[in-house]
Short mmCIF file of C-alpha atoms in Angstrom, two decimals:
data_model
loop_
_atom_site.label_atom_id
_atom_site.label_comp_id
_atom_site.label_asym_id
_atom_site.label_seq_id
_atom_site.Cartn_x
_atom_site.Cartn_y
_atom_site.Cartn_z
CA UNK A 23 -60.80 -180.96 -18.45
CA UNK A 24 -57.95 -183.44 -18.19
CA UNK A 25 -56.76 -185.04 -14.99
CA UNK A 26 -54.97 -188.09 -13.74
CA UNK A 27 -57.10 -191.15 -13.12
CA UNK A 28 -56.34 -191.25 -9.49
CA UNK A 29 -56.32 -187.54 -8.69
CA UNK A 30 -60.01 -187.45 -7.85
CA UNK A 31 -59.85 -190.27 -5.35
CA UNK A 32 -62.65 -192.45 -4.10
CA UNK A 33 -65.44 -192.95 -4.94
CA UNK A 34 -65.54 -192.39 -8.70
CA UNK A 35 -66.62 -194.88 -11.33
CA UNK A 36 -65.01 -194.55 -14.73
CA UNK A 37 -66.66 -196.82 -17.22
CA UNK A 38 -64.99 -198.65 -20.04
CA UNK A 39 -61.36 -198.07 -19.88
CA UNK A 40 -60.25 -200.74 -22.20
CA UNK A 41 -58.82 -200.99 -25.67
CA UNK A 42 -60.28 -203.56 -27.87
CA UNK A 43 -63.96 -204.04 -27.54
CA UNK A 44 -64.05 -200.91 -25.50
CA UNK A 45 -62.61 -198.27 -27.66
CA UNK A 46 -60.57 -200.16 -30.10
CA UNK A 47 -59.44 -197.11 -31.88
CA UNK A 48 -55.96 -196.02 -32.67
CA UNK A 49 -55.12 -192.39 -32.79
CA UNK A 50 -52.24 -192.34 -35.13
CA UNK A 51 -51.07 -188.95 -36.29
CA UNK A 52 -49.46 -189.50 -39.65
CA UNK A 53 -49.06 -186.70 -42.16
CA UNK A 54 -48.55 -189.19 -44.97
CA UNK A 55 -51.28 -191.62 -43.97
CA UNK A 56 -52.52 -192.08 -47.54
CA UNK A 57 -49.10 -193.44 -48.48
CA UNK A 58 -49.29 -196.40 -46.12
CA UNK A 59 -51.65 -199.40 -46.46
CA UNK A 60 -52.48 -199.58 -42.77
CA UNK A 61 -53.04 -196.98 -40.06
CA UNK A 62 -50.26 -196.25 -37.66
CA UNK A 63 -52.21 -195.64 -34.46
CA UNK A 64 -54.68 -197.61 -32.46
CA UNK A 65 -57.60 -195.77 -31.07
CA UNK A 66 -58.27 -197.49 -28.00
CA UNK A 67 -58.74 -196.49 -30.85
CA UNK A 68 -55.44 -199.89 -29.95
CA UNK A 69 -59.29 -196.19 -28.86
CA UNK A 70 -61.54 -199.19 -28.36
CA UNK A 71 -65.20 -198.71 -27.96
CA UNK A 72 -68.35 -200.64 -27.47
CA UNK A 73 -70.44 -202.39 -30.10
CA UNK A 74 -73.55 -200.84 -28.51
CA UNK A 75 -74.61 -197.17 -28.73
CA UNK A 76 -75.33 -196.82 -25.01
CA UNK A 77 -78.38 -195.40 -23.24
CA UNK A 78 -77.53 -191.73 -23.70
CA UNK A 79 -77.30 -189.89 -27.06
CA UNK A 80 -74.20 -188.24 -25.60
CA UNK A 81 -72.13 -191.37 -26.26
CA UNK A 82 -72.82 -191.44 -29.99
CA UNK A 83 -72.40 -187.67 -30.27
CA UNK A 84 -69.01 -187.91 -28.55
CA UNK A 85 -67.92 -190.74 -30.85
CA UNK A 86 -68.74 -188.59 -33.87
CA UNK A 87 -66.90 -185.62 -32.43
CA UNK A 88 -63.92 -187.86 -31.76
CA UNK A 89 -63.90 -188.86 -35.42
CA UNK A 90 -63.95 -185.18 -36.35
CA UNK A 91 -61.00 -184.46 -34.05
CA UNK A 92 -59.03 -187.33 -35.60
CA UNK A 93 -59.75 -186.02 -39.07
CA UNK A 94 -58.66 -182.48 -38.19
CA UNK A 95 -55.41 -183.83 -36.75
CA UNK A 96 -54.74 -185.92 -39.87
CA UNK A 97 -54.70 -188.98 -37.61
CA UNK A 98 -55.51 -192.58 -38.45
CA UNK A 99 -58.10 -194.69 -36.67
CA UNK A 100 -57.52 -198.33 -35.76
CA UNK A 101 -60.56 -200.08 -34.36
CA UNK A 102 -62.18 -203.47 -33.78
CA UNK A 103 -63.85 -203.70 -37.17
CA UNK A 104 -67.43 -203.71 -35.90
CA UNK A 105 -70.19 -201.89 -37.75
CA UNK A 106 -72.56 -201.25 -34.86
CA UNK A 107 -72.71 -199.02 -31.79
CA UNK A 108 -69.91 -196.61 -30.96
CA UNK A 109 -67.42 -198.78 -32.80
CA UNK A 110 -69.24 -198.60 -36.10
CA UNK A 111 -70.36 -195.01 -35.52
CA UNK A 112 -66.89 -193.54 -35.23
CA UNK A 113 -65.63 -195.49 -38.25
CA UNK A 114 -68.59 -194.49 -40.43
CA UNK A 115 -68.30 -190.85 -39.38
CA UNK A 116 -64.60 -190.70 -40.17
CA UNK A 117 -65.08 -192.30 -43.59
CA UNK A 118 -67.81 -189.76 -44.39
CA UNK A 119 -65.64 -186.69 -43.62
CA UNK A 120 -64.18 -188.04 -45.96
CA UNK A 121 -61.19 -189.97 -44.70
CA UNK A 122 -61.76 -193.58 -45.86
CA UNK A 123 -58.09 -194.49 -46.10
CA UNK A 124 -57.48 -193.30 -42.53
CA UNK A 125 -59.65 -196.05 -41.03
CA UNK A 126 -58.49 -199.63 -40.47
CA UNK A 127 -60.56 -202.29 -38.74
CA UNK A 128 -59.56 -205.75 -37.52
CA UNK A 129 -62.31 -208.25 -36.78
CA UNK A 130 -62.19 -211.96 -35.83
CA UNK A 131 -63.95 -214.22 -38.32
CA UNK A 132 -66.24 -215.56 -35.60
CA UNK A 133 -67.71 -212.07 -35.07
CA UNK A 134 -68.55 -211.47 -38.73
CA UNK A 135 -72.04 -212.94 -38.27
CA UNK A 136 -72.82 -210.23 -35.69
CA UNK A 137 -71.95 -207.47 -38.14
CA UNK A 138 -73.93 -207.95 -41.39
CA UNK A 139 -72.23 -205.05 -43.15
CA UNK A 140 -68.83 -206.59 -42.53
CA UNK A 141 -70.09 -210.01 -43.62
CA UNK A 142 -71.36 -208.57 -46.89
CA UNK A 143 -67.89 -207.39 -47.88
CA UNK A 144 -65.92 -210.34 -46.51
CA UNK A 145 -64.10 -212.87 -48.67
CA UNK A 146 -64.45 -216.45 -47.46
CA UNK A 147 -62.44 -218.33 -50.09
CA UNK A 148 -59.12 -217.45 -48.46
CA UNK A 149 -57.53 -219.84 -45.98
CA UNK A 150 -55.11 -217.27 -44.59
CA UNK A 151 -55.51 -216.44 -40.90
CA UNK A 152 -54.92 -212.75 -41.57
CA UNK A 153 -56.18 -211.28 -44.83
CA UNK A 154 -57.28 -208.01 -46.29
CA UNK A 155 -61.02 -208.30 -46.86
CA UNK A 156 -61.96 -205.07 -48.52
CA UNK A 157 -60.33 -202.10 -50.14
CA UNK A 158 -61.95 -198.71 -49.69
CA UNK A 159 -64.86 -198.49 -52.12
CA UNK A 160 -68.46 -197.37 -52.35
CA UNK A 161 -69.67 -200.55 -50.68
CA UNK A 162 -67.62 -200.09 -47.55
CA UNK A 163 -68.67 -197.30 -45.22
CA UNK A 164 -66.26 -198.36 -42.48
CA UNK A 165 -62.84 -198.04 -44.11
CA UNK A 166 -60.42 -200.91 -44.67
CA UNK A 167 -61.28 -204.19 -42.98
CA UNK A 168 -59.07 -207.16 -42.17
CA UNK A 169 -60.49 -210.46 -40.92
CA UNK A 170 -58.28 -212.37 -38.49
CA UNK A 171 -58.43 -215.82 -36.94
CA UNK A 172 -58.73 -214.96 -33.26
CA UNK A 173 -59.01 -212.21 -30.64
CA UNK A 174 -55.34 -212.15 -29.70
CA UNK A 175 -54.26 -211.73 -33.32
CA UNK A 176 -56.73 -208.87 -33.59
CA UNK A 177 -55.24 -207.04 -30.60
CA UNK A 178 -51.67 -207.78 -31.64
CA UNK A 179 -52.17 -206.34 -35.12
CA UNK A 180 -53.90 -203.25 -33.76
CA UNK A 181 -51.04 -202.71 -31.33
CA UNK A 182 -48.51 -203.05 -34.15
CA UNK A 183 -50.34 -200.35 -36.11
CA UNK A 184 -50.16 -197.97 -33.17
CA UNK A 185 -46.48 -198.67 -32.61
CA UNK A 186 -45.85 -197.59 -36.20
CA UNK A 187 -47.53 -194.26 -35.59
CA UNK A 188 -45.87 -190.92 -35.06
CA UNK A 189 -45.79 -188.74 -31.93
CA UNK A 190 -49.09 -188.67 -30.09
CA UNK A 191 -50.11 -192.18 -31.12
CA UNK A 192 -51.88 -194.15 -28.45
CA UNK A 193 -55.02 -195.78 -27.12
CA UNK A 194 -58.35 -194.18 -26.33
CA UNK A 195 -61.04 -195.94 -24.31
CA UNK A 196 -64.64 -194.91 -24.72
CA UNK A 197 -67.64 -196.34 -22.86
CA UNK A 198 -68.23 -200.01 -23.58
CA UNK A 199 -68.88 -203.43 -22.13
CA UNK A 200 -66.87 -206.37 -20.84
CA UNK A 201 -64.73 -206.56 -23.96
CA UNK A 202 -63.79 -202.92 -23.67
CA UNK A 203 -62.83 -203.32 -20.04
CA UNK A 204 -60.71 -206.36 -20.79
CA UNK A 205 -58.79 -204.58 -23.54
CA UNK A 206 -58.20 -201.47 -21.50
CA UNK A 207 -56.76 -203.55 -18.69
CA UNK A 208 -54.54 -205.38 -21.16
CA UNK A 209 -53.18 -202.20 -22.73
CA UNK A 210 -52.40 -200.85 -19.25
CA UNK A 211 -50.64 -204.09 -18.31
CA UNK A 212 -48.69 -204.17 -21.58
CA UNK A 213 -47.53 -200.62 -20.94
CA UNK A 214 -46.43 -201.55 -17.43
CA UNK A 215 -44.51 -204.58 -18.74
CA UNK A 216 -42.75 -202.56 -21.41
CA UNK A 217 -44.50 -204.18 -24.38
CA UNK A 218 -45.50 -200.73 -25.64
CA UNK A 219 -44.78 -197.13 -24.66
CA UNK A 220 -47.89 -195.40 -25.99
CA UNK A 221 -50.32 -193.27 -24.04
CA UNK A 222 -53.64 -194.58 -22.76
CA UNK A 223 -56.55 -192.19 -22.36
CA UNK A 224 -59.83 -192.99 -20.63
CA UNK A 225 -62.50 -190.82 -22.19
CA UNK A 226 -64.86 -190.51 -19.24
CA UNK A 227 -68.17 -189.46 -20.77
CA UNK A 228 -71.21 -188.98 -18.54
CA UNK A 229 -69.15 -190.26 -15.55
CA UNK A 230 -69.25 -193.70 -17.12
CA UNK A 231 -65.78 -194.69 -15.96
CA UNK A 232 -66.00 -193.31 -12.42
CA UNK A 233 -66.35 -196.72 -10.77
CA UNK A 234 -63.37 -198.20 -12.59
CA UNK A 235 -61.23 -195.18 -11.86
CA UNK A 236 -62.19 -195.43 -8.20
CA UNK A 237 -61.05 -199.05 -8.20
CA UNK A 238 -57.71 -197.99 -9.69
CA UNK A 239 -57.30 -195.39 -6.96
CA UNK A 240 -58.18 -197.97 -4.29
CA UNK A 241 -55.61 -200.39 -5.74
CA UNK A 242 -52.93 -197.71 -5.37
CA UNK A 243 -54.09 -196.79 -1.86
CA UNK A 244 -53.98 -200.44 -0.76
CA UNK A 245 -50.56 -200.89 -2.42
CA UNK A 246 -51.61 -203.44 -5.03
CA UNK A 247 -50.47 -200.91 -7.65
CA UNK A 248 -47.30 -198.92 -7.04
CA UNK A 249 -47.16 -195.12 -7.08
CA UNK A 250 -44.86 -195.32 -10.09
CA UNK A 251 -47.59 -197.03 -12.13
CA UNK A 252 -50.62 -194.99 -11.12
CA UNK A 253 -50.31 -192.67 -14.13
CA UNK A 254 -50.24 -195.32 -16.85
CA UNK A 255 -53.80 -194.44 -17.88
CA UNK A 256 -55.00 -190.84 -17.90
CA UNK A 257 -58.58 -189.66 -17.58
CA UNK A 258 -59.98 -187.11 -20.00
CA UNK A 259 -63.52 -185.71 -19.71
CA UNK A 260 -63.51 -183.56 -22.87
CA UNK A 261 -63.29 -185.31 -26.24
CA UNK A 262 -61.65 -182.19 -27.69
CA UNK A 263 -58.69 -182.68 -25.32
CA UNK A 264 -58.01 -186.35 -26.08
CA UNK A 265 -55.34 -185.83 -28.72
CA UNK A 266 -53.62 -183.15 -26.67
CA UNK A 267 -53.64 -185.50 -23.69
CA UNK A 268 -51.93 -188.19 -25.76
CA UNK A 269 -49.34 -185.70 -26.99
CA UNK A 270 -48.52 -184.73 -23.40
CA UNK A 271 -48.44 -188.32 -22.11
CA UNK A 272 -45.55 -189.23 -19.79
CA UNK A 273 -44.42 -192.79 -19.11
CA UNK A 274 -44.80 -194.00 -15.53
CA UNK A 275 -41.68 -194.15 -13.36
CA UNK A 276 -42.52 -197.70 -12.29
CA UNK A 277 -42.73 -199.07 -15.82
CA UNK A 278 -40.70 -202.23 -16.44
CA UNK A 279 -38.30 -201.90 -19.36
CA UNK A 280 -38.46 -205.56 -20.34
CA UNK A 281 -37.40 -206.85 -23.75
CA UNK A 282 -40.09 -208.78 -25.62
CA UNK A 283 -39.32 -210.77 -28.76
CA UNK A 284 -43.00 -211.44 -29.35
CA UNK A 285 -46.41 -211.02 -27.71
#
């Protein structure tokens, strides 16, 4: 079932709706993905998901099914580079299908210590802020990994990958924590400001996002968010419909067509 965020009205909470720590995945359909060094879509993937597995087995199962759907669609996954929780689960599943070259992670150096598997394959003798850390090999179950200097660089590079993607590229938000929420909000804002024109899907599993979606609806009702911007993010309750939802995505009428030289 696919419906607009705000169509259900109050009160509904819709969990982690953010790209980055939330879903940090990039759905990037690309028929020639093996020919390019980096993925072309961000699964917010820019679907972003949490670094924790969640309380219900349904979250992990959905993440794995999402990986399967990406693989079937010949899409690329861009994610936050973590090796734990939903974030690591979807990357590992996609690599095992196998589709190792279709997965690209970006992780800040400061977070390496929290992800032992990533630390084991990292290269610390480079002084470059952005560097390729690992090629796809038997020691890397999470695809390609790039270590960056800071959080903003991480999100910027993931966004750039999505912008390079073909039709249907966009951001998918799965359940997550504060980081996920922050990234979802940022991707929505960047869409509104004209920084990107890709779709944003909130994968509302187990009614996780109901509260957030209710807040969005309230913001529209109280005129803090205009009617022309209420459709920037779209709710999807069936993981099998996520890619179709991105393909059918329509830009909001209230979107600002600003020109940005850099972000």
